[in-house]
XYZ file of C-alpha atoms in Angstrom:
707
model
C 0.000 0.000 0.000
C 2.780 2.414 0.931
C 4.263 2.783 -2.542
C 0.941 3.202 -4.330
C -0.236 5.648 -1.638
C 2.803 7.867 -2.153
C 2.025 8.182 -5.850
C -1.597 8.985 -5.069
C -0.615 11.688 -2.573
C 1.597 13.304 -5.190
C -1.180 13.010 -7.765
C -3.705 14.745 -5.453
C -1.456 17.801 -5.434
C -1.202 17.978 -9.210
C -2.993 20.771 -11.129
C -4.724 18.255 -13.446
C -8.321 18.092 -12.142
C -9.095 14.677 -13.635
C -5.908 13.132 -12.273
C -6.537 14.653 -8.858
C -10.121 13.397 -8.774
C -9.036 9.856 -9.655
C -6.377 9.904 -6.955
C -8.853 11.113 -4.349
C -11.251 8.281 -5.187
C -8.487 5.691 -4.830
C -7.338 7.189 -1.509
C -10.894 6.949 -0.210
C -10.904 3.230 -0.992
C -7.491 2.630 0.548
C -8.402 4.654 3.643
C -11.000 2.060 4.644
C -8.160 -0.320 5.561
C -6.563 0.298 9.028
C -3.168 -0.318 7.417
C -3.509 3.121 5.854
C -2.422 4.539 9.228
C 1.179 3.202 9.277
C 1.428 3.964 5.552
C 0.452 7.608 6.128
C 2.844 7.833 9.075
C 5.636 6.578 6.826
C 4.979 9.316 4.260
C 4.564 11.938 6.961
C 8.127 11.221 8.029
C 9.856 10.357 4.734
C 8.165 12.138 1.815
C 10.582 14.502 0.078
C 8.253 17.500 -0.258
C 6.495 19.294 2.637
C 3.194 19.368 0.715
C 3.052 15.589 0.586
C 4.027 15.265 4.263
C 1.328 17.756 5.222
C -1.284 16.000 3.101
C -0.422 12.694 4.761
C -1.006 14.298 8.176
C -4.311 15.843 7.101
C -5.687 12.526 5.841
C -4.351 10.784 8.946
C -6.208 13.235 11.132
C -9.418 12.514 9.274
C -9.072 8.734 9.479
C -7.338 8.036 12.781
C -10.528 8.033 14.867
C -12.142 5.215 12.905
C -9.024 3.049 12.868
C -7.350 3.683 16.252
C -9.112 0.869 18.151
C -8.203 -1.624 15.420
C -4.470 -0.953 15.547
C -2.040 -3.120 17.475
C -0.209 -1.641 20.452
C 3.017 -1.692 18.408
C 1.471 0.344 15.597
C -0.068 2.773 18.089
C 3.323 3.328 19.679
C 4.861 3.852 16.249
C 2.218 6.450 15.424
C 2.750 8.355 18.685
C 6.524 8.369 18.505
C 6.514 9.353 14.828
C 4.228 12.297 15.512
C 6.444 13.474 18.391
C 9.451 13.148 16.115
C 7.686 15.141 13.394
C 6.884 17.934 15.815
C 10.457 17.992 17.085
C 12.571 17.765 13.936
C 10.262 18.762 11.089
C 11.408 21.952 9.333
C 8.069 22.938 7.783
C 5.748 24.870 10.144
C 2.678 23.642 8.227
C 3.698 20.003 8.641
C 4.456 20.514 12.338
C 1.010 22.001 12.870
C -0.660 19.224 10.898
C 1.145 16.644 13.044
C 0.124 18.498 16.195
C -3.516 18.327 15.097
C -3.259 14.546 14.760
C -1.769 14.373 18.260
C -4.782 16.194 19.705
C -7.126 13.618 18.173
C -5.184 10.587 19.366
C -4.849 12.120 22.827
C -8.631 12.031 23.167
C -8.439 8.233 23.339
C -4.911 7.555 24.561
C -4.590 9.995 27.466
C -7.708 8.978 29.451
C -6.715 5.333 28.972
C -3.244 6.039 30.391
C -1.600 5.031 27.121
C 0.408 8.210 26.567
C 1.993 9.248 29.883
C 4.962 10.846 28.141
C 2.858 13.356 26.177
C 2.508 16.106 28.784
C 6.147 15.961 29.940
C 7.180 16.207 26.296
C 4.997 19.268 25.738
C 6.319 21.023 28.833
C 9.858 20.272 27.730
C 9.150 21.420 24.185
C 7.525 24.658 25.369
C 10.746 25.606 27.151
C 13.032 24.741 24.255
C 15.560 27.299 23.028
C 14.110 26.764 19.559
C 11.296 29.137 18.700
C 9.560 26.547 16.496
C 9.369 24.053 19.345
C 7.905 26.563 21.797
C 5.331 27.664 19.260
C 4.141 24.206 18.273
C 3.919 23.105 21.913
C 1.585 26.012 22.630
C -0.427 25.192 19.507
C -0.792 21.642 20.813
C -1.830 22.822 24.261
C -4.567 24.874 22.559
C -5.714 21.958 20.453
C -5.670 19.473 23.329
C -8.098 21.543 25.378
C -10.832 20.517 22.940
C -10.188 16.791 23.383
C -8.617 16.259 26.823
C -9.118 19.624 28.523
C -10.267 17.992 31.777
C -6.954 16.224 32.245
C -5.122 19.555 32.415
C -6.667 20.321 35.803
C -3.888 18.506 37.642
C -1.292 20.561 35.737
C -3.092 23.892 36.038
C -0.507 25.657 38.202
C 2.373 24.588 35.950
C 0.399 25.550 32.851
C -0.436 28.937 34.274
C 3.219 29.664 34.951
C 4.212 28.394 31.508
C 1.599 30.418 29.614
C 2.454 33.580 31.510
C 6.127 33.093 30.679
C 5.364 32.505 26.989
C 3.104 35.571 26.833
C 6.150 37.532 27.923
C 8.582 35.759 25.557
C 11.261 38.336 24.810
C 12.518 36.922 21.520
C 9.529 35.640 19.564
C 6.317 37.298 18.444
C 5.111 33.918 17.165
C 5.451 32.393 20.621
C 3.623 35.309 22.263
C 0.780 34.991 19.741
C 0.578 31.198 20.223
C 0.487 31.764 23.983
C -2.348 34.260 23.572
C -4.352 31.699 21.607
C -3.596 29.023 24.197
C -4.827 31.258 27.022
C -8.071 31.737 25.108
C -8.471 27.985 24.662
C -7.776 27.174 28.304
C -10.077 29.863 29.616
C -12.906 28.571 27.468
C -12.639 25.199 29.215
C -12.115 26.595 32.731
C -15.273 26.707 34.806
C -14.092 26.918 38.415
C -14.298 30.482 39.688
C -11.017 30.208 41.604
C -9.192 29.152 38.433
C -10.775 31.929 36.402
C -9.583 34.468 38.955
C -6.009 33.315 38.356
C -6.303 34.431 34.737
C -6.492 38.025 35.945
C -2.705 37.847 36.291
C -2.522 37.343 32.530
C -4.347 40.554 31.641
C -1.349 42.950 31.508
C 0.576 40.544 29.279
C -2.499 39.892 27.104
C -2.878 43.630 26.606
C 0.805 44.016 25.718
C 0.655 41.238 23.116
C -2.584 42.616 21.663
C -1.176 46.123 21.336
C 1.895 44.718 19.581
C -0.323 42.786 17.182
C -2.393 45.873 16.419
C 0.766 47.852 15.756
C 1.908 45.107 13.357
C -1.438 45.021 11.533
C -2.418 41.611 12.977
C -5.913 42.621 14.024
C -7.278 39.088 13.812
C -4.794 37.965 16.461
C -5.424 40.979 18.673
C -9.118 40.133 18.516
C -8.376 36.986 20.529
C -7.909 39.292 23.512
C -11.534 40.362 23.246
C -12.651 36.723 23.190
C -10.589 36.091 26.341
C -12.040 39.125 28.067
C -15.539 38.023 27.031
C -14.989 34.762 28.910
C -13.656 36.600 31.973
C -16.547 39.052 31.985
C -19.244 36.391 31.688
C -17.671 34.446 34.548
C -19.068 35.215 38.021
C -15.492 35.698 39.199
C -14.663 39.369 39.887
C -12.267 41.189 37.560
C -10.709 43.249 40.318
C -8.626 46.277 39.437
C -7.961 44.926 35.947
C -11.334 46.200 34.704
C -9.795 49.653 34.286
C -7.023 48.461 31.979
C -9.495 46.389 29.941
C -11.765 49.390 29.479
C -8.847 51.639 28.572
C -7.660 49.179 25.912
C -11.177 48.761 24.528
C -11.675 52.515 24.310
C -8.333 52.886 22.513
C -9.416 50.320 19.932
C -12.950 51.539 19.329
C -11.705 55.126 18.975
C -9.161 54.262 16.285
C -10.557 54.826 12.797
C -7.461 53.139 11.358
C -8.670 49.744 12.528
C -11.119 47.425 10.791
C -14.817 47.884 11.551
C -15.056 44.374 12.981
C -12.145 44.946 15.380
C -13.627 48.194 16.636
C -17.015 46.529 16.997
C -15.509 43.812 19.204
C -14.065 46.496 21.463
C -17.400 48.295 21.711
C -19.219 45.020 22.313
C -16.823 44.175 25.138
C -17.779 47.379 26.935
C -21.418 46.432 26.441
C -20.729 43.069 28.153
C -19.025 44.903 31.001
C -22.069 47.115 31.412
C -24.313 44.061 31.432
C -22.325 41.652 33.602
C -19.941 43.846 35.613
C -21.831 47.117 36.002
C -20.824 47.413 39.655
C -17.169 47.192 38.638
C -17.672 50.094 36.218
C -19.352 52.052 38.979
C -16.706 51.229 41.593
C -13.838 52.171 39.294
C -15.556 55.387 38.124
C -15.486 54.274 34.500
C -18.998 55.271 33.403
C -18.151 58.855 32.444
C -14.894 57.940 30.621
C -16.827 55.334 28.614
C -19.596 57.780 27.714
C -17.017 60.388 26.724
C -15.975 57.972 23.959
C -19.339 56.351 23.151
C -21.318 59.571 22.717
C -18.998 60.997 20.021
C -19.120 57.604 18.296
C -22.864 58.182 17.850
C -21.856 61.089 15.628
C -19.234 59.190 13.671
C -19.916 59.537 9.970
C -20.359 56.331 8.017
C -17.814 55.313 5.412
C -18.338 56.329 1.809
C -19.983 52.999 1.194
C -23.564 53.770 2.191
C -24.146 50.140 3.140
C -22.119 50.786 6.289
C -24.953 52.957 7.573
C -27.157 49.886 7.796
C -24.440 47.577 9.053
C -24.834 46.057 12.488
C -21.086 46.614 12.858
C -21.297 50.368 12.268
C -19.687 52.215 15.168
C -22.602 54.584 15.748
C -25.072 51.725 16.007
C -22.798 49.657 18.259
C -22.170 52.681 20.500
C -25.936 53.187 20.824
C -26.256 49.589 22.055
C -23.569 50.204 24.680
C -25.286 53.369 25.906
C -28.621 51.541 26.023
C -27.126 48.708 28.099
C -25.401 51.144 30.456
C -28.631 53.111 30.891
C -30.531 49.967 31.876
C -27.886 48.907 34.404
C -26.565 52.251 35.672
C -29.305 54.834 35.011
C -28.349 57.337 37.721
C -24.756 57.538 36.511
C -25.637 57.550 32.803
C -28.408 60.114 32.486
C -26.640 63.313 33.656
C -23.736 63.043 31.164
C -26.141 61.989 28.395
C -28.362 65.015 28.988
C -25.276 67.240 29.027
C -24.034 65.699 25.772
C -27.453 66.110 24.141
C -27.792 69.732 25.303
C -24.394 70.686 23.873
C -24.556 68.577 20.697
C -27.922 69.930 19.571
C -26.169 73.279 19.122
C -23.341 71.906 16.953
C -22.902 72.905 13.314
C -22.124 69.299 12.374
C -25.520 67.627 11.759
C -24.166 64.230 12.885
C -23.815 65.677 16.386
C -27.336 67.066 16.318
C -28.531 63.646 15.204
C -26.515 62.053 18.022
C -28.166 64.414 20.513
C -31.655 63.093 19.738
C -30.461 59.506 19.322
C -28.791 59.476 22.744
C -31.962 60.649 24.474
C -34.058 58.072 22.647
C -31.629 55.256 23.431
C -31.503 55.887 27.199
C -35.260 56.310 27.632
C -35.793 52.652 28.541
C -33.208 52.571 31.319
C -33.418 56.174 32.539
C -37.196 56.583 32.361
C -37.653 57.648 35.984
C -34.962 60.329 35.752
C -36.208 61.538 32.367
C -39.758 62.006 33.605
C -38.446 64.765 35.882
C -36.704 66.491 32.966
C -39.438 66.318 30.341
C -39.368 69.994 29.409
C -35.649 70.334 28.534
C -35.724 66.921 26.852
C -38.737 67.781 24.685
C -37.191 71.155 23.895
C -34.190 69.331 22.405
C -36.115 66.629 20.552
C -38.967 68.734 19.188
C -36.390 71.266 18.014
C -34.541 68.445 16.272
C -37.811 67.427 14.609
C -37.736 70.768 12.777
C -34.041 70.550 11.824
C -33.027 71.258 8.224
C -31.194 67.917 8.001
C -33.277 64.792 7.489
C -30.915 62.626 9.578
C -31.614 64.856 12.594
C -35.376 64.805 12.008
C -35.300 61.041 11.685
C -33.421 60.671 14.979
C -35.946 62.969 16.665
C -38.857 60.888 15.362
C -37.172 57.746 16.656
C -36.636 59.391 20.053
C -40.301 60.406 20.308
C -41.311 56.825 19.568
C -39.017 55.605 22.347
C -40.437 58.202 24.732
C -43.948 57.016 23.882
C -42.938 53.457 24.782
C -40.998 54.091 27.971
C -41.956 57.464 29.491
C -45.562 56.630 30.242
C -47.829 58.036 31.490
C -46.050 61.388 31.821
C -45.248 61.710 28.114
C -48.932 61.438 27.161
C -49.764 64.530 29.227
C -47.701 66.546 26.728
C -49.836 65.373 23.779
C -51.014 68.897 22.947
C -47.502 69.937 21.875
C -46.168 66.558 20.727
C -48.979 65.288 18.515
C -49.113 68.354 16.219
C -45.328 68.089 15.747
C -45.620 64.441 14.784
C -48.475 65.272 12.418
C -46.295 67.840 10.686
C -43.443 65.382 10.331
C -45.737 62.950 8.509
C -45.405 65.323 5.534
C -41.602 65.207 5.620
C -39.833 65.160 2.264
C -37.848 62.085 3.345
C -39.550 58.685 3.319
C -37.135 57.574 6.045
C -38.261 60.375 8.338
C -41.898 59.651 7.457
C -41.498 55.996 8.420
C -39.956 56.889 11.800
C -42.697 59.491 12.322
C -45.394 56.878 11.748
C -43.609 54.666 14.268
C -43.659 57.551 16.772
C -47.327 58.201 16.016
C -48.259 54.543 16.498
C -46.361 54.323 19.782
C -47.809 57.611 21.044
C -51.440 56.928 20.115
C -51.317 53.422 21.582
C -51.299 54.905 25.080
C -53.879 57.627 24.459
C -57.582 57.495 25.194
C -60.152 60.180 24.624
C -57.334 62.760 24.357
C -56.966 61.641 20.757
C -60.456 62.689 19.741
C -59.672 66.341 18.785
C -56.931 65.056 16.483
C -58.886 62.134 15.051
C -60.072 63.742 11.828
C -56.752 65.274 10.704
C -54.957 62.115 11.797
C -57.157 59.750 9.826
C -57.179 62.040 6.796
C -53.394 61.921 6.703
C -53.192 58.192 7.422
C -55.751 57.205 4.797
C -54.004 59.307 2.183
C -50.652 57.708 2.996
C -52.193 54.270 2.918
C -53.232 54.774 -0.706
C -50.251 56.639 -2.133
C -47.035 55.412 -0.518
C -44.364 52.714 -0.838
C -45.064 49.404 0.852
C -42.815 50.018 3.870
C -44.624 53.277 4.649
C -48.000 51.626 4.162
C -47.079 48.917 6.675
C -45.967 51.463 9.296
C -49.102 53.476 8.542
C -51.259 50.414 9.267
C -49.617 50.082 12.684
C -50.418 53.742 13.362
C -54.057 53.275 12.304
C -54.276 50.304 14.651
C -53.046 52.440 17.551
C -55.526 55.204 16.667
C -58.398 52.706 16.490
C -57.461 51.229 19.876
C -57.344 54.701 21.448
C -60.518 56.038 19.791
C -62.697 52.937 20.239
C -66.278 53.746 19.163
C -65.209 57.163 17.865
C -63.328 55.252 15.174
C -66.588 53.958 13.639
C -66.854 56.725 10.972
C -63.458 55.714 9.590
C -63.803 51.953 9.930
C -65.624 51.310 6.665
C -63.003 53.114 4.560
C -60.137 51.371 6.378
C -61.722 47.945 5.993
C -62.380 48.505 2.276
C -58.693 49.310 1.790
C -57.689 46.253 3.814
C -59.652 44.020 1.452
C -57.247 45.094 -1.291
C -54.197 44.212 0.794
C -55.609 40.914 2.034
C -55.736 39.374 -1.445
C -52.157 40.255 -2.469
C -50.112 37.162 -3.340
C -46.734 38.394 -4.590
C -43.867 37.617 -2.236
C -42.892 41.268 -1.872
C -46.461 42.133 -0.770
C -46.966 39.486 1.908
C -45.641 41.619 4.784
C -48.238 44.240 3.874
C -50.915 41.561 3.725
C -49.904 40.382 7.198
C -50.153 43.912 8.621
C -53.536 44.409 6.941
C -54.856 41.178 8.445
C -53.689 42.315 11.881
C -55.320 45.726 11.420
C -58.710 44.244 10.526
C -58.684 42.375 13.840
C -57.830 45.579 15.729
C -60.558 47.562 13.955
C -63.031 44.777 14.701
C -62.222 45.065 18.410
C -62.695 48.836 18.264
C -66.065 48.937 16.468
C -67.633 45.820 17.969
C -69.610 42.749 16.977
C -72.772 44.448 15.754
C -70.979 46.345 12.987
C -68.463 43.631 12.103
C -70.530 40.458 12.081
C -72.345 41.112 8.770
C -69.125 41.795 6.840
C -66.847 39.359 8.678
C -67.130 36.241 6.421
C -65.226 37.869 3.555
C -62.341 38.777 5.839
C -62.289 35.322 7.422
C -62.160 33.743 3.975
C -59.306 36.020 2.863
C -57.403 35.289 6.079
C -57.755 31.525 5.678
C -56.641 31.660 2.049
C -53.364 33.266 3.190
C -52.247 29.972 4.752
C -51.626 28.521 1.300
C -48.915 31.134 0.646
C -46.342 29.552 2.996
C -45.337 32.806 4.687
C -44.773 32.394 8.410
C -45.263 36.050 9.348
C -48.623 36.121 7.558
C -49.752 33.005 9.439
C -48.573 34.547 12.722
C -50.585 37.749 12.190
C -53.578 35.761 10.954
C -53.687 33.752 14.185
C -53.655 37.094 16.020
C -56.542 38.240 13.824
C -58.529 35.101 14.688
C -57.820 35.696 18.397
C -59.186 39.246 18.191
C -62.240 38.167 16.218
C -62.956 35.381 18.730
C -62.822 37.924 21.562
C -65.051 40.322 19.639
C -67.593 37.669 18.523
C -67.548 35.607 21.709
C -69.794 32.521 21.271
C -70.661 33.689 17.740
C -67.198 32.633 16.672
C -68.120 28.954 17.120
C -69.228 28.711 13.467
C -65.646 29.360 12.357
C -63.970 26.800 14.627
C -63.942 23.941 12.068
C -62.033 26.208 9.690
C -59.548 27.941 11.997
C -58.723 25.403 14.730
C -56.997 22.946 12.340
C -54.880 25.850 11.082
C -53.826 26.685 14.638
C -53.011 23.033 15.342
C -50.961 22.859 12.159
C -48.890 25.896 13.169
C -48.403 24.537 16.677
C -47.043 21.284 15.283
C -44.627 22.883 12.821
C -40.963 21.979 12.923
C -39.391 25.166 14.265
C -36.131 24.355 12.543
C -34.134 24.354 15.789
C -31.208 22.139 15.031
C -27.616 21.404 15.730
C -25.586 22.120 12.634
C -23.235 19.158 12.523
C -20.007 19.402 10.610
C -19.830 16.028 8.899
C -17.384 17.126 6.239
C -15.055 14.367 7.308
C -17.438 11.681 6.122
C -16.153 9.707 3.167
C -19.249 10.480 1.152
C -18.970 14.200 1.882
C -15.272 14.856 1.398
C -16.003 16.558 -1.934
C -12.637 15.805 -3.349
C -10.714 16.519 -0.132
C -11.773 20.160 -0.494
C -9.069 22.349 0.979
C -6.983 19.323 1.827
C -3.704 21.189 1.593
C -4.674 23.154 4.690
C -5.663 21.194 7.762
C -6.978 24.141 9.734
C -10.628 23.326 8.951
C -10.294 19.570 8.855
C -12.136 17.543 11.472
C -11.857 13.894 12.163
C -15.341 13.531 13.530
C -18.616 15.463 13.565
C -18.773 18.556 15.752
C -21.441 21.070 16.629
C -20.907 24.264 14.652
C -24.023 26.235 15.440
C -27.524 26.085 16.861
C -30.080 27.525 14.477
C -33.716 28.393 15.098
C -36.314 29.561 12.602
C -37.583 32.474 14.655
C -40.444 33.194 12.258
C -41.937 29.794 12.988
C -41.348 30.336 16.698
C -43.443 33.525 16.583
C -46.082 31.678 14.592
C -46.228 28.941 17.227
C -46.693 31.524 19.981
C -49.536 33.243 18.094
C -51.259 29.930 17.298
C -50.942 28.784 20.915
C -52.528 32.024 22.085
C -55.341 31.577 19.548
C -56.184 28.111 20.887
C -56.680 29.572 24.356
C -58.826 32.427 23.041
C -61.020 30.038 21.040
C -61.693 27.923 24.128
C -62.292 30.945 26.373
C -64.878 32.570 24.122
C -66.665 29.639 22.458
C -66.869 27.594 25.672
C -68.605 24.216 25.220
C -68.542 24.571 21.425
C -64.790 24.027 21.679
C -65.218 20.592 23.311
C -64.381 18.553 20.138
C -60.953 20.149 20.053
C -60.060 20.009 23.737
C -58.201 16.699 23.726
C -55.836 17.677 20.917
C -55.453 21.166 22.416
C -54.450 19.723 25.760
C -51.711 17.592 24.180
C -50.287 20.604 22.364
C -50.466 22.958 25.316
C -48.866 20.506 27.744
C -46.068 19.979 25.257
C -45.632 23.715 24.682
C -45.657 24.484 28.418
C -42.103 23.111 28.533
C -41.027 24.603 25.197
C -37.495 25.979 25.047
C -38.582 29.561 24.332
C -40.423 31.610 26.940
C -42.830 33.262 24.464
C -44.363 29.907 23.546
C -44.298 28.665 27.161
C -46.143 31.769 28.365
C -48.879 31.440 25.758
C -49.260 27.718 26.493
C -49.661 28.254 30.248
C -52.108 31.115 29.670
C -54.115 28.970 27.246
C -54.198 26.068 29.713
C -55.755 28.383 32.308
C -58.368 29.475 29.761
C -59.240 25.892 28.829
C -59.181 24.444 32.355
C -62.877 25.221 33.117
C -63.859 22.901 30.265
C -61.616 19.917 31.043
C -64.614 18.104 32.509
C -65.984 17.883 28.969
C -63.230 15.381 28.193
C -64.662 12.864 30.647
């Protein structure tokens, strides 16, 4: 096998696609025989070119798991000693790393079984070698071994700590310092004991030194490892001690530097957000809140790059800074609000419109966390924001509209008492020349009206005139936001909405029969709005015209659009509440739809990397680099189809509403409902659990009907 395998390895590396494909197929067949292991080891040690030696190690890493138990003790010993020899005397860094990766896989089986007692002593010896290559590869192996035998390092923790700290401070080799940084990250990830985590605080000064050196050398990807390490430290319950100040200082240096990549700066900003969330007392104790805000607030005014897509990027510095300020406001409101108000008061007077925009944005962002403090400062706050709503720059007006919407959500009920000055300003902004400002203004209007009652009545006619006009002559996104605003107005006005209901419902009929993919969000919003209007005007006016809307709503289920189904279940819930026992006639049509949504596969899954499978090797894709090679399946990600999750929650709520309002008429569906609700009461997501428990309470009076 050995001679033919060598030729095949060489052939795999040839540029001829057909020849390479044939060689790969033959290697797959040969690799089913355990004797491929000693053959690959032979070529790993003796092949003339580094590419062939590396390829032998990559394939060995892929196949060693399946064959290890079948090998004799002599062959196993040969494999282990050959790998150690490769790491020690091999000249090619790529081959050394490939060999180290094989070691980490074998160690998973050999170390717990006590079959490789010399491995750790060898690594400690290698990590203290005078040769830079040896120190580096030993650290690489330590990193890799944490994934397979991390638990066994516990007994060596003190020695490892001393070793890693020494290597982080290596005076002669940047490569060793970088490898040590990566190793620290790997070890910390697998360290759970609080006392052990605390010991990593000693590493922080050296981690910061290495990271600053990497940034100076343009190695931002390596420096980013520091943020991953600090993430682990921050999320641990172990205190950070005095080191929190140096971490914050480093993070502020990075996020303030426009020379660095957006992703690097975003990591630095995100780290401060984690500190605000998990270690807010440490920020308070070390008097770091004001220094952080002195950097974050100007970042709100940072202009986007020339590429306009950056404005919408989740990595954009202004957006990330807003998230930090929001988190700090929630956790440290008393310390955050005074400097924010000062920043907003000064920035609204700046010539640069980005600062005026930042002024309004900052006030909107902190309104959730600082609501109590803001209620006492409503006049100066509204002076700033309503002034910004009249600014000559659309970005400033848009930020002001956003802020008013936030105020309407979080500064209740005090904000509503200012309706006489706020509502006319919002009405004026609905005519803004910018569609973006209009959309934010409709959001503000919807949020504001949602909490109003009879106070809305003097504004009802001009409001509905404007909203109905927009509904007929605007882009889809504006129409959707407009529908939300109409829903809020209808909820506030109740019976006073009756004169406008017929026109609104006629328009909704148009939206509720749209079938193009790009129109389905609008159809969903229209379906929701009909349910809200029905609640406002009552059964007597809705019952005669309801069948057409029910039919249109049911037909939407054939369009396979989760958001439409979600909103339709909400519509059915509202109609059931409005119709009460009169809704029983629709149960045979709508209950099966709710059951179907409840039983959907939500798509939650473990994404398994099975690329190592023989049938999925795809021609050894990327075989010349072993960095992404895996010998056995691993979990890469957990994915959830959130749209279906929301649909499940809405359908679960609908089941409860049907039972509550149709009473004994719901008896035929109780048994199946009970199965679903019991199952959903232990669902992984709280939204579905809450609706299931609520629905169970609503159905419980009728459980006797099951007997």
